[in-house]
Short mmCIF file of N, CA and C in Angstrom, two decimals:
data_model
loop_
_atom_site.label_atom_id
_atom_site.label_comp_id
_atom_site.label_asym_id
_atom_site.label_seq_id
_atom_site.Cartn_x
_atom_site.Cartn_y
_atom_site.Cartn_z
N MET A 9 0.81 -0.96 -0.08
CA MET A 9 0.03 0.00 0.00
C MET A 9 0.77 1.37 -0.17
N ASN A 10 1.84 1.25 0.72
CA ASN A 10 2.88 2.45 0.73
C ASN A 10 3.42 2.52 -0.58
N ARG A 11 3.82 1.59 -1.33
CA ARG A 11 4.48 1.79 -2.68
C ARG A 11 3.46 2.36 -3.64
N LYS A 12 2.25 1.85 -3.53
CA LYS A 12 1.43 2.45 -4.18
C LYS A 12 0.97 3.93 -4.14
N HIS A 13 0.89 4.14 -2.93
CA HIS A 13 0.68 5.71 -2.57
C HIS A 13 1.94 6.41 -3.08
N MET A 14 3.22 5.97 -2.91
CA MET A 14 4.41 6.68 -3.40
C MET A 14 4.52 6.87 -4.89
N ARG A 15 3.76 5.78 -5.57
CA ARG A 15 3.91 5.98 -7.24
C ARG A 15 2.78 7.02 -7.28
N LYS A 16 1.68 7.06 -6.78
CA LYS A 16 0.84 8.03 -7.37
C LYS A 16 1.37 9.60 -6.77
N LYS A 17 2.06 9.51 -5.72
CA LYS A 17 2.69 10.87 -5.31
C LYS A 17 3.78 11.36 -6.30
N LEU A 18 4.54 10.17 -6.78
CA LEU A 18 5.44 10.31 -7.63
C LEU A 18 5.05 10.67 -9.08
N PHE A 19 3.85 10.11 -9.47
CA PHE A 19 3.05 10.36 -10.95
C PHE A 19 2.65 12.02 -10.85
N PHE A 20 2.08 12.19 -9.65
CA PHE A 20 1.37 13.67 -9.56
C PHE A 20 2.51 14.65 -9.42
N THR A 21 3.78 14.34 -8.91
CA THR A 21 4.74 15.25 -8.88
C THR A 21 5.39 15.52 -10.48
N LEU A 22 5.56 14.42 -11.14
CA LEU A 22 5.86 14.69 -12.50
C LEU A 22 5.24 15.19 -13.46
N PHE A 23 3.80 14.86 -13.10
CA PHE A 23 2.59 15.41 -14.04
C PHE A 23 2.86 17.14 -13.82
N THR A 24 2.83 17.38 -12.54
CA THR A 24 2.74 18.77 -12.09
C THR A 24 4.01 19.56 -12.79
N CYS A 25 5.04 18.78 -12.75
CA CYS A 25 6.41 19.49 -13.35
C CYS A 25 6.19 19.45 -14.72
N LEU A 26 5.74 18.62 -15.45
CA LEU A 26 5.27 18.65 -16.82
C LEU A 26 4.66 19.81 -17.42
N LEU A 27 3.67 19.82 -16.50
CA LEU A 27 2.49 20.80 -16.75
C LEU A 27 2.96 22.24 -16.69
N PHE A 28 3.51 22.46 -15.23
CA PHE A 28 4.07 23.91 -15.34
C PHE A 28 5.20 24.12 -16.33
N THR A 29 5.97 23.21 -16.68
CA THR A 29 7.25 23.48 -17.57
C THR A 29 6.61 23.89 -19.12
N GLY A 30 5.37 23.25 -19.33
CA GLY A 30 4.78 23.11 -20.68
C GLY A 30 4.06 24.57 -20.44
N CYS A 31 3.42 24.81 -19.49
CA CYS A 31 2.78 26.25 -19.45
C CYS A 31 3.68 27.46 -19.36
N SER A 32 4.72 27.37 -18.97
CA SER A 32 5.93 28.26 -18.71
C SER A 32 6.25 28.68 -20.05
N ALA A 33 6.61 27.55 -20.83
CA ALA A 33 7.30 27.71 -22.28
C ALA A 33 6.35 28.48 -22.89
N GLN A 34 4.83 27.85 -23.09
CA GLN A 34 3.85 28.43 -23.60
C GLN A 34 3.46 30.15 -23.28
N THR A 35 3.54 30.45 -22.06
CA THR A 35 3.43 31.74 -21.81
C THR A 35 4.44 32.59 -22.28
N LYS A 36 5.61 32.15 -22.21
CA LYS A 36 6.93 32.66 -22.97
C LYS A 36 6.64 33.26 -24.34
N LYS A 37 6.13 32.22 -24.79
CA LYS A 37 5.93 31.98 -26.46
C LYS A 37 4.78 33.20 -26.72
N ASP A 38 3.60 32.90 -25.91
CA ASP A 38 2.67 33.70 -25.96
C ASP A 38 2.80 35.29 -25.53
N SER A 39 3.49 35.30 -24.78
CA SER A 39 3.75 36.89 -24.19
C SER A 39 4.80 37.73 -25.33
N SER A 40 5.48 36.83 -25.77
CA SER A 40 6.72 37.28 -26.69
C SER A 40 5.70 37.45 -27.96
N GLU A 41 4.97 36.77 -28.62
CA GLU A 41 4.18 36.78 -29.88
C GLU A 41 3.38 38.14 -29.59
N GLN A 42 2.81 38.29 -28.25
CA GLN A 42 1.90 39.59 -27.96
C GLN A 42 2.62 40.75 -28.28
N ALA A 43 4.01 40.88 -27.80
CA ALA A 43 4.87 41.84 -27.72
C ALA A 43 4.97 42.29 -29.17
N ILE A 44 5.50 41.23 -30.03
CA ILE A 44 5.55 41.64 -31.53
C ILE A 44 4.55 41.89 -32.18
N ARG A 45 3.29 41.16 -31.77
CA ARG A 45 1.73 41.61 -32.64
C ARG A 45 1.74 43.23 -32.19
N ALA A 46 1.93 43.55 -31.01
CA ALA A 46 1.53 44.91 -30.54
C ALA A 46 2.45 45.99 -31.37
N VAL A 47 3.52 45.64 -31.42
CA VAL A 47 4.51 46.61 -31.93
C VAL A 47 4.42 46.66 -33.72
N LEU A 48 4.07 45.60 -34.22
CA LEU A 48 3.88 45.65 -35.76
C LEU A 48 2.44 46.45 -35.81
N GLN A 49 1.35 46.22 -35.00
CA GLN A 49 0.11 46.66 -35.20
C GLN A 49 0.30 48.29 -35.07
N GLN A 50 1.43 48.58 -33.92
CA GLN A 50 1.15 50.10 -33.79
C GLN A 50 2.13 50.84 -35.02
N GLN A 51 3.10 50.19 -35.43
CA GLN A 51 4.14 50.72 -36.58
C GLN A 51 3.24 50.73 -37.92
N PHE A 52 2.42 49.71 -38.15
CA PHE A 52 1.76 49.84 -39.51
C PHE A 52 0.28 50.01 -39.35
N THR A 53 -0.25 50.61 -38.36
CA THR A 53 -1.60 51.32 -38.34
C THR A 53 -1.26 52.78 -38.11
N ALA A 54 -1.50 53.39 -39.42
CA ALA A 54 -1.12 54.75 -39.31
C ALA A 54 -2.31 55.57 -39.94
N PRO A 55 -2.21 56.98 -39.77
CA PRO A 55 -1.52 57.81 -38.98
C PRO A 55 -2.10 57.52 -37.46
N ASP A 56 -1.27 57.81 -36.50
CA ASP A 56 -1.44 57.90 -35.18
C ASP A 56 -1.63 59.21 -34.77
N ALA A 57 -3.05 59.80 -34.30
CA ALA A 57 -3.45 60.97 -34.19
C ALA A 57 -2.34 61.63 -32.91
N GLU A 58 -2.29 60.95 -32.11
CA GLU A 58 -1.56 61.68 -30.75
C GLU A 58 -0.11 62.07 -31.44
N TYR A 59 0.42 60.91 -32.06
CA TYR A 59 1.88 61.21 -32.54
C TYR A 59 2.06 62.22 -33.57
N ILE A 60 1.01 62.14 -34.26
CA ILE A 60 1.08 63.29 -35.26
C ILE A 60 0.94 64.59 -34.74
N ARG A 61 -0.15 64.78 -33.68
CA ARG A 61 -0.13 66.08 -32.87
C ARG A 61 1.15 66.71 -32.26
N LEU A 62 1.93 65.57 -31.58
CA LEU A 62 3.05 65.75 -31.23
C LEU A 62 4.07 66.46 -32.20
N ALA A 63 4.32 65.51 -33.29
CA ALA A 63 5.07 66.13 -34.27
C ALA A 63 4.83 67.21 -34.80
N GLU A 64 3.71 67.69 -35.06
CA GLU A 64 3.46 68.96 -35.54
C GLU A 64 3.69 70.13 -34.37
N GLU A 65 3.59 69.90 -33.25
CA GLU A 65 3.91 70.71 -32.19
C GLU A 65 5.49 70.98 -32.04
N VAL A 66 5.96 69.73 -32.47
CA VAL A 66 7.96 69.98 -32.81
C VAL A 66 8.04 70.80 -33.86
N GLU A 67 7.44 70.46 -34.90
CA GLU A 67 7.64 71.10 -36.43
C GLU A 67 7.27 72.60 -35.94
N LYS A 68 6.24 73.14 -35.20
CA LYS A 68 5.83 74.29 -35.19
C LYS A 68 6.86 75.09 -33.97
N GLN A 69 7.64 74.40 -33.24
CA GLN A 69 8.41 75.20 -32.60
C GLN A 69 9.72 75.41 -33.26
N LEU A 70 9.98 74.38 -34.28
CA LEU A 70 11.12 74.33 -35.02
C LEU A 70 10.94 75.61 -36.06
N LEU A 71 9.76 75.89 -36.39
CA LEU A 71 9.77 76.90 -37.43
C LEU A 71 9.53 78.41 -36.76
N GLU A 72 9.20 78.24 -35.77
CA GLU A 72 9.30 79.83 -34.77
C GLU A 72 10.65 79.92 -34.39
N ASN A 73 11.53 78.79 -34.01
CA ASN A 73 13.07 78.87 -33.93
C ASN A 73 13.67 79.61 -35.29
N ARG A 74 13.03 78.92 -36.31
CA ARG A 74 13.97 79.28 -37.76
C ARG A 74 13.87 80.93 -37.98
N LYS A 75 12.38 81.44 -37.67
CA LYS A 75 12.06 82.76 -37.72
C LYS A 75 12.88 83.73 -37.09
N GLU A 76 13.32 83.29 -35.83
CA GLU A 76 14.04 84.08 -34.94
C GLU A 76 15.63 84.20 -35.33
N THR A 77 15.83 83.09 -36.36
CA THR A 77 17.42 83.12 -36.90
C THR A 77 17.48 84.15 -37.82
N ALA A 78 18.88 84.62 -38.26
CA ALA A 78 18.84 85.36 -39.11
C ALA A 78 18.90 84.62 -40.50
N ASP A 79 19.32 83.27 -40.76
CA ASP A 79 19.37 82.71 -41.80
C ASP A 79 18.04 81.41 -41.78
N PRO A 80 17.17 81.89 -42.90
CA PRO A 80 15.88 80.94 -42.96
C PRO A 80 16.31 79.59 -43.18
N GLN A 81 17.57 79.48 -44.06
CA GLN A 81 17.88 78.33 -44.60
C GLN A 81 18.60 77.41 -43.57
N GLY A 82 19.16 77.83 -42.38
CA GLY A 82 20.14 77.49 -41.43
C GLY A 82 19.54 76.13 -40.84
N VAL A 83 20.30 75.59 -40.17
CA VAL A 83 19.68 74.16 -39.52
C VAL A 83 19.47 74.86 -37.95
N VAL A 84 18.23 74.49 -37.72
CA VAL A 84 17.50 74.71 -36.58
C VAL A 84 17.07 73.54 -35.74
N SER A 85 17.50 73.43 -34.46
CA SER A 85 16.86 72.37 -33.61
C SER A 85 16.42 73.06 -32.34
N LEU A 86 15.62 72.04 -31.92
CA LEU A 86 14.97 72.36 -30.41
C LEU A 86 16.19 71.87 -29.47
N PRO A 87 16.30 73.15 -28.34
CA PRO A 87 17.29 72.38 -27.16
C PRO A 87 17.10 71.34 -26.52
N GLU A 88 18.09 70.61 -26.16
CA GLU A 88 17.75 69.37 -25.35
C GLU A 88 17.01 69.71 -24.31
N GLY A 89 15.98 68.87 -23.97
CA GLY A 89 14.91 69.07 -22.91
C GLY A 89 13.60 69.88 -23.12
N ALA A 90 13.68 70.57 -24.42
CA ALA A 90 12.56 71.20 -24.86
C ALA A 90 11.15 70.46 -24.58
N PRO A 91 10.10 71.09 -24.11
CA PRO A 91 8.88 70.48 -23.54
C PRO A 91 8.37 69.72 -24.85
N GLU A 92 8.32 70.26 -26.15
CA GLU A 92 7.69 69.53 -27.14
C GLU A 92 8.46 68.06 -27.19
N LEU A 93 9.74 68.30 -27.37
CA LEU A 93 10.42 67.01 -27.27
C LEU A 93 10.48 66.04 -26.12
N GLN A 94 10.15 66.37 -25.06
CA GLN A 94 10.02 65.66 -23.89
C GLN A 94 8.59 64.95 -24.20
N GLU A 95 7.73 65.71 -24.38
CA GLU A 95 6.17 65.15 -24.60
C GLU A 95 6.15 64.14 -25.70
N MET A 96 6.88 64.43 -26.96
CA MET A 96 7.05 63.46 -27.93
C MET A 96 7.67 61.94 -27.25
N GLU A 97 9.18 62.29 -26.71
CA GLU A 97 9.73 61.05 -26.14
C GLU A 97 8.95 60.29 -25.18
N ALA A 98 8.22 61.08 -24.46
CA ALA A 98 7.28 60.23 -23.27
C ALA A 98 6.31 59.45 -23.74
N TYR A 99 5.65 59.88 -25.16
CA TYR A 99 4.61 59.22 -25.89
C TYR A 99 5.19 58.01 -26.38
N VAL A 100 6.41 58.16 -27.12
CA VAL A 100 6.94 57.02 -28.05
C VAL A 100 7.35 55.89 -26.71
N LYS A 101 7.89 56.23 -25.75
CA LYS A 101 8.17 55.55 -24.53
C LYS A 101 7.17 54.59 -23.79
N GLU A 102 6.01 55.44 -23.87
CA GLU A 102 4.85 54.84 -23.19
C GLU A 102 4.29 53.84 -24.27
N THR A 103 4.22 54.22 -25.51
CA THR A 103 3.84 53.29 -26.32
C THR A 103 4.31 52.05 -26.93
N PHE A 104 5.76 52.06 -26.83
CA PHE A 104 6.75 50.81 -27.01
C PHE A 104 7.49 50.38 -26.09
N ASP A 105 7.84 51.22 -25.05
CA ASP A 105 9.00 50.62 -23.78
C ASP A 105 8.15 49.12 -23.23
N PRO A 106 7.11 49.00 -23.12
CA PRO A 106 6.55 47.90 -22.57
C PRO A 106 7.09 46.58 -23.35
N TYR A 107 7.41 46.53 -24.52
CA TYR A 107 7.42 45.72 -25.26
C TYR A 107 9.13 45.40 -25.85
N PHE A 108 9.69 46.15 -25.31
CA PHE A 108 11.36 45.99 -25.59
C PHE A 108 12.26 45.88 -24.43
N THR A 109 13.35 44.95 -24.48
CA THR A 109 14.38 45.21 -23.53
C THR A 109 14.93 46.59 -23.60
N GLU A 110 15.61 46.82 -22.72
CA GLU A 110 16.09 48.46 -22.63
C GLU A 110 16.97 48.91 -23.78
N ASN A 111 17.90 47.85 -24.24
CA ASN A 111 18.92 47.82 -25.32
C ASN A 111 18.02 47.99 -26.36
N GLY A 112 17.16 47.16 -26.52
CA GLY A 112 16.25 46.96 -27.79
C GLY A 112 15.36 48.36 -28.15
N TYR A 113 14.86 48.65 -26.97
CA TYR A 113 14.26 49.97 -27.08
C TYR A 113 15.06 50.99 -27.68
N GLU A 114 16.36 51.32 -27.03
CA GLU A 114 17.12 52.37 -27.28
C GLU A 114 17.67 52.05 -28.79
N ASN A 115 17.86 50.77 -29.44
CA ASN A 115 18.25 50.93 -30.70
C ASN A 115 17.15 50.86 -31.80
N MET A 116 15.69 50.49 -31.28
CA MET A 116 14.64 50.80 -32.37
C MET A 116 13.82 52.08 -32.15
N ARG A 117 14.28 52.77 -31.13
CA ARG A 117 13.39 54.27 -30.92
C ARG A 117 13.36 55.00 -32.13
N PRO A 118 14.48 55.34 -32.92
CA PRO A 118 14.45 56.13 -34.03
C PRO A 118 13.56 55.63 -35.27
N LEU A 119 13.25 54.29 -35.18
CA LEU A 119 12.48 53.74 -36.18
C LEU A 119 11.08 53.07 -35.67
N LEU A 120 10.59 53.79 -34.60
CA LEU A 120 9.46 53.16 -34.00
C LEU A 120 8.12 53.92 -34.80
N PHE A 121 8.38 55.15 -34.98
CA PHE A 121 7.14 55.69 -35.90
C PHE A 121 7.50 56.11 -37.26
N PHE A 122 8.56 55.46 -37.70
CA PHE A 122 8.92 55.56 -39.16
C PHE A 122 7.82 56.06 -40.17
N TYR A 123 6.85 55.26 -40.19
CA TYR A 123 5.85 55.25 -41.13
C TYR A 123 4.57 56.39 -40.87
N HIS A 124 4.79 56.88 -40.06
CA HIS A 124 3.80 57.98 -39.45
C HIS A 124 4.09 59.39 -39.62
N TRP A 125 3.67 59.73 -40.75
CA TRP A 125 4.23 61.16 -41.49
C TRP A 125 3.07 62.24 -40.99
N SER A 126 3.27 63.43 -40.64
CA SER A 126 2.49 64.15 -40.18
C SER A 126 1.56 65.15 -41.29
N THR A 127 2.23 65.36 -42.36
CA THR A 127 1.53 66.24 -43.12
C THR A 127 1.03 65.60 -44.47
N MET A 128 1.05 64.24 -44.39
CA MET A 128 0.39 63.79 -45.36
C MET A 128 -0.70 63.00 -45.34
N ASP A 129 -1.83 62.85 -46.08
CA ASP A 129 -2.87 62.41 -46.28
C ASP A 129 -2.70 60.69 -46.59
N TYR A 130 -2.83 59.95 -45.92
CA TYR A 130 -2.41 58.35 -46.06
C TYR A 130 -3.12 57.65 -45.05
N GLU A 131 -3.00 56.49 -45.38
CA GLU A 131 -3.58 55.27 -44.32
C GLU A 131 -2.74 54.08 -44.41
N LEU A 132 -2.57 53.43 -43.38
CA LEU A 132 -1.87 52.15 -43.13
C LEU A 132 -2.73 51.29 -42.40
N GLU A 133 -2.70 50.04 -42.70
CA GLU A 133 -3.70 48.93 -41.98
C GLU A 133 -3.44 47.88 -42.22
N VAL A 134 -3.07 47.06 -40.89
CA VAL A 134 -2.80 45.68 -40.82
C VAL A 134 -3.76 45.06 -41.08
N THR A 135 -4.01 44.04 -42.28
CA THR A 135 -5.08 42.97 -42.15
C THR A 135 -4.91 41.81 -41.87
N ASP A 136 -3.53 41.41 -41.80
CA ASP A 136 -3.09 39.89 -41.40
C ASP A 136 -2.01 39.92 -40.62
N LEU A 137 -1.69 38.91 -39.76
CA LEU A 137 -0.43 38.99 -39.17
C LEU A 137 -0.30 37.68 -38.47
N SER A 138 1.16 36.88 -39.19
CA SER A 138 1.17 35.63 -38.59
C SER A 138 2.59 35.62 -38.01
N ILE A 139 2.85 35.04 -36.91
CA ILE A 139 4.14 35.14 -35.94
C ILE A 139 4.48 33.81 -35.91
N ASN A 140 5.68 33.08 -36.13
CA ASN A 140 6.05 31.59 -35.91
C ASN A 140 7.21 31.88 -35.07
N GLN A 141 7.37 31.08 -34.18
CA GLN A 141 8.39 30.84 -33.05
C GLN A 141 9.47 29.79 -33.85
N SER A 142 10.70 30.24 -33.98
CA SER A 142 11.83 29.21 -34.66
C SER A 142 11.87 27.90 -33.88
N ASP A 143 11.87 26.92 -34.32
CA ASP A 143 12.08 25.57 -33.93
C ASP A 143 13.60 25.35 -33.33
N VAL A 144 14.42 25.87 -34.17
CA VAL A 144 15.89 25.84 -33.79
C VAL A 144 16.27 26.73 -32.71
N ALA A 145 15.93 28.13 -32.83
CA ALA A 145 16.30 29.01 -31.94
C ALA A 145 14.97 29.46 -31.05
N PRO A 146 14.70 29.18 -30.01
CA PRO A 146 13.30 29.38 -29.36
C PRO A 146 13.15 30.99 -29.24
N THR A 147 14.17 31.73 -29.13
CA THR A 147 14.08 33.09 -28.83
C THR A 147 13.54 33.92 -30.39
N HIS A 148 14.00 33.32 -31.18
CA HIS A 148 13.60 33.97 -32.69
C HIS A 148 12.33 33.64 -33.06
N TYR A 149 11.48 34.74 -33.53
CA TYR A 149 10.23 34.86 -34.40
C TYR A 149 10.52 35.42 -35.66
N ASP A 150 9.72 34.77 -36.45
CA ASP A 150 9.73 35.22 -37.90
C ASP A 150 8.05 35.83 -38.20
N PHE A 151 7.86 36.60 -38.71
CA PHE A 151 6.62 37.32 -38.79
C PHE A 151 6.39 37.78 -40.41
N ILE A 152 5.16 37.75 -40.73
CA ILE A 152 4.72 38.25 -41.78
C ILE A 152 3.32 38.91 -41.69
N ALA A 153 3.32 40.45 -41.92
CA ALA A 153 2.06 41.15 -41.90
C ALA A 153 1.49 41.72 -43.59
N GLN A 154 0.43 41.37 -43.52
CA GLN A 154 -0.11 42.02 -44.70
C GLN A 154 -0.66 43.39 -44.39
N VAL A 155 -0.30 44.39 -45.19
CA VAL A 155 -0.66 45.94 -44.83
C VAL A 155 -1.22 46.53 -46.03
N LEU A 156 -2.24 47.26 -45.72
CA LEU A 156 -3.01 48.02 -47.03
C LEU A 156 -2.56 49.37 -46.76
N TYR A 157 -1.89 49.95 -47.82
CA TYR A 157 -1.63 51.26 -47.97
C TYR A 157 -2.37 52.11 -48.89
N THR A 158 -3.01 53.16 -48.34
CA THR A 158 -3.96 53.95 -49.29
C THR A 158 -3.30 55.50 -48.98
N ASN A 159 -3.13 55.77 -50.51
CA ASN A 159 -2.37 57.23 -50.65
C ASN A 159 -3.45 58.48 -50.78
N ARG A 160 -3.16 59.41 -50.75
CA ARG A 160 -4.10 60.66 -50.99
C ARG A 160 -5.06 60.41 -52.16
N GLN A 161 -4.82 59.85 -53.14
CA GLN A 161 -5.66 59.58 -54.16
C GLN A 161 -6.73 58.72 -54.13
N GLY A 162 -6.50 57.85 -52.70
CA GLY A 162 -7.74 56.81 -52.57
C GLY A 162 -7.29 55.34 -52.99
N GLN A 163 -6.33 55.64 -53.86
CA GLN A 163 -5.35 54.33 -54.28
C GLN A 163 -5.02 53.29 -53.10
N THR A 164 -5.46 52.11 -53.16
CA THR A 164 -4.78 51.27 -52.00
C THR A 164 -4.19 50.11 -52.75
N LEU A 165 -2.90 50.04 -52.17
CA LEU A 165 -2.05 48.94 -52.33
C LEU A 165 -1.47 48.25 -51.42
N PRO A 166 -1.57 46.77 -51.60
CA PRO A 166 -1.31 45.65 -50.49
C PRO A 166 0.34 45.59 -50.43
N PHE A 167 0.87 45.62 -49.21
CA PHE A 167 2.31 45.05 -49.08
C PHE A 167 2.42 44.31 -47.95
N GLU A 168 3.41 43.40 -48.37
CA GLU A 168 3.71 42.36 -47.25
C GLU A 168 4.90 42.51 -46.48
N ILE A 169 5.02 42.73 -45.37
CA ILE A 169 6.06 42.98 -44.41
C ILE A 169 6.51 41.85 -43.66
N THR A 170 7.64 41.75 -43.62
CA THR A 170 8.45 40.34 -43.19
C THR A 170 9.58 40.81 -42.55
N GLY A 171 9.78 40.16 -41.43
CA GLY A 171 11.10 40.37 -40.54
C GLY A 171 11.23 39.04 -39.39
N THR A 172 12.31 39.63 -38.79
CA THR A 172 12.43 38.52 -37.39
C THR A 172 12.62 39.33 -36.20
N ALA A 173 12.22 38.93 -35.12
CA ALA A 173 12.20 39.39 -33.75
C ALA A 173 12.98 38.67 -32.97
N ILE A 174 13.77 38.98 -32.16
CA ILE A 174 14.64 38.36 -31.21
C ILE A 174 14.03 38.70 -29.67
N CYS A 175 13.54 37.56 -28.85
CA CYS A 175 13.00 37.91 -27.70
C CYS A 175 13.97 37.37 -26.79
N PRO A 176 14.79 37.79 -26.11
CA PRO A 176 15.78 37.23 -25.13
C PRO A 176 15.04 37.12 -23.64
N GLU A 177 14.02 37.85 -23.52
CA GLU A 177 13.22 37.90 -22.02
C GLU A 177 11.82 37.59 -22.67
N GLU A 178 11.17 37.06 -21.73
CA GLU A 178 9.95 36.74 -21.73
C GLU A 178 9.09 38.03 -22.18
N GLY A 179 8.54 38.29 -23.35
CA GLY A 179 7.61 39.20 -23.73
C GLY A 179 8.31 40.31 -24.04
N LYS A 180 9.51 40.41 -24.19
CA LYS A 180 10.38 41.71 -24.35
C LYS A 180 11.31 41.39 -25.79
N ILE A 181 11.25 42.44 -26.79
CA ILE A 181 11.97 42.38 -28.00
C ILE A 181 13.55 42.99 -27.69
N GLY A 182 14.47 42.20 -27.80
CA GLY A 182 15.64 42.74 -27.95
C GLY A 182 16.18 43.12 -29.17
N LYS A 183 15.77 42.68 -30.37
CA LYS A 183 16.22 42.96 -31.54
C LYS A 183 15.06 43.03 -32.72
N MET A 184 15.00 43.34 -33.73
CA MET A 184 13.91 43.37 -34.78
C MET A 184 14.23 43.68 -35.97
N THR A 185 14.15 43.01 -37.11
CA THR A 185 14.56 43.71 -38.33
C THR A 185 13.23 43.72 -39.21
N VAL A 186 12.99 44.35 -39.94
CA VAL A 186 11.75 44.79 -40.90
C VAL A 186 12.15 44.73 -42.19
N ASP A 187 11.36 44.10 -43.23
CA ASP A 187 11.61 44.55 -44.52
C ASP A 187 10.35 44.87 -45.18
N ASP A 188 10.00 46.15 -45.56
CA ASP A 188 8.83 46.38 -45.81
C ASP A 188 8.28 46.20 -47.53
N HIS A 189 9.27 45.68 -48.12
CA HIS A 189 8.97 45.25 -49.56
C HIS A 189 8.69 46.64 -50.44
N GLY A 190 9.34 47.49 -50.32
CA GLY A 190 8.89 48.60 -50.86
C GLY A 190 7.91 49.89 -50.62
N LEU A 191 7.41 49.49 -49.32
CA LEU A 191 6.23 50.56 -48.78
C LEU A 191 7.12 51.75 -48.54
N MET A 192 7.88 52.01 -47.98
CA MET A 192 8.59 53.29 -47.72
C MET A 192 8.84 53.91 -49.08
N GLN A 193 9.26 53.30 -49.85
CA GLN A 193 9.47 53.62 -51.18
C GLN A 193 8.51 54.31 -52.17
N GLN A 194 7.25 53.57 -51.80
CA GLN A 194 6.13 53.94 -52.45
C GLN A 194 5.65 55.33 -51.78
N MET A 195 5.73 55.34 -50.35
CA MET A 195 5.24 56.32 -49.84
C MET A 195 6.02 57.69 -50.28
N GLN A 196 7.29 57.53 -50.10
CA GLN A 196 8.17 58.60 -50.68
C GLN A 196 7.90 59.21 -52.04
N GLN A 197 7.52 58.18 -52.99
CA GLN A 197 7.17 58.80 -54.24
C GLN A 197 5.69 59.02 -54.32
N ASP A 198 4.82 58.82 -53.49
CA ASP A 198 3.65 59.50 -53.43
C ASP A 198 3.61 60.93 -52.71
N PHE A 199 4.72 61.08 -51.93
CA PHE A 199 4.75 62.53 -51.22
C PHE A 199 6.47 62.77 -51.43
N PRO A 200 6.53 63.08 -52.55
CA PRO A 200 7.96 63.97 -52.68
C PRO A 200 8.12 64.97 -51.56
N GLN A 201 9.47 65.23 -51.30
CA GLN A 201 9.79 66.30 -50.53
C GLN A 201 9.99 67.36 -51.44
N SER A 202 9.52 68.48 -51.11
CA SER A 202 9.39 69.93 -51.78
C SER A 202 10.88 70.50 -51.62
#
């Protein structure tokens, strides 16, 4: 009877360990996929009204600073710590920081609102998104996003966005590479700099 009780106890302990190990691996995968999904949705759903408002405030302040200089074509910047820049940086950090490692955020920060232009009439929409964890390297995830780009003439073009994200911590992206397969080039063609 004692042996039977020990076997049940051992079986229960092994089952519990396997259950928690499987659940913890699934949780890591799920939270990492959620982070990747959130970042891609934010990057390729545009325009972001709050970001545009903040970018316009920065641009407005830059124009005012340019008027105050003798050379209207001269390089003008906002001083470090300018309220407009701080507010914009706070918004970017609030939006993306939860999904990145500290180093990952610092490396990706300049590109996070890359597809959000303030003075253009356009729209980006993610219509489908698939994320697959690598069998060989469990911290690596490949993704494919289907994005519709509508320009100011109302023409809608589909783009496939592909890339890889590395999640060294649970739910945190350490590195991300993105290939937009010509989306930025099309946007620049539709909205040439004057």
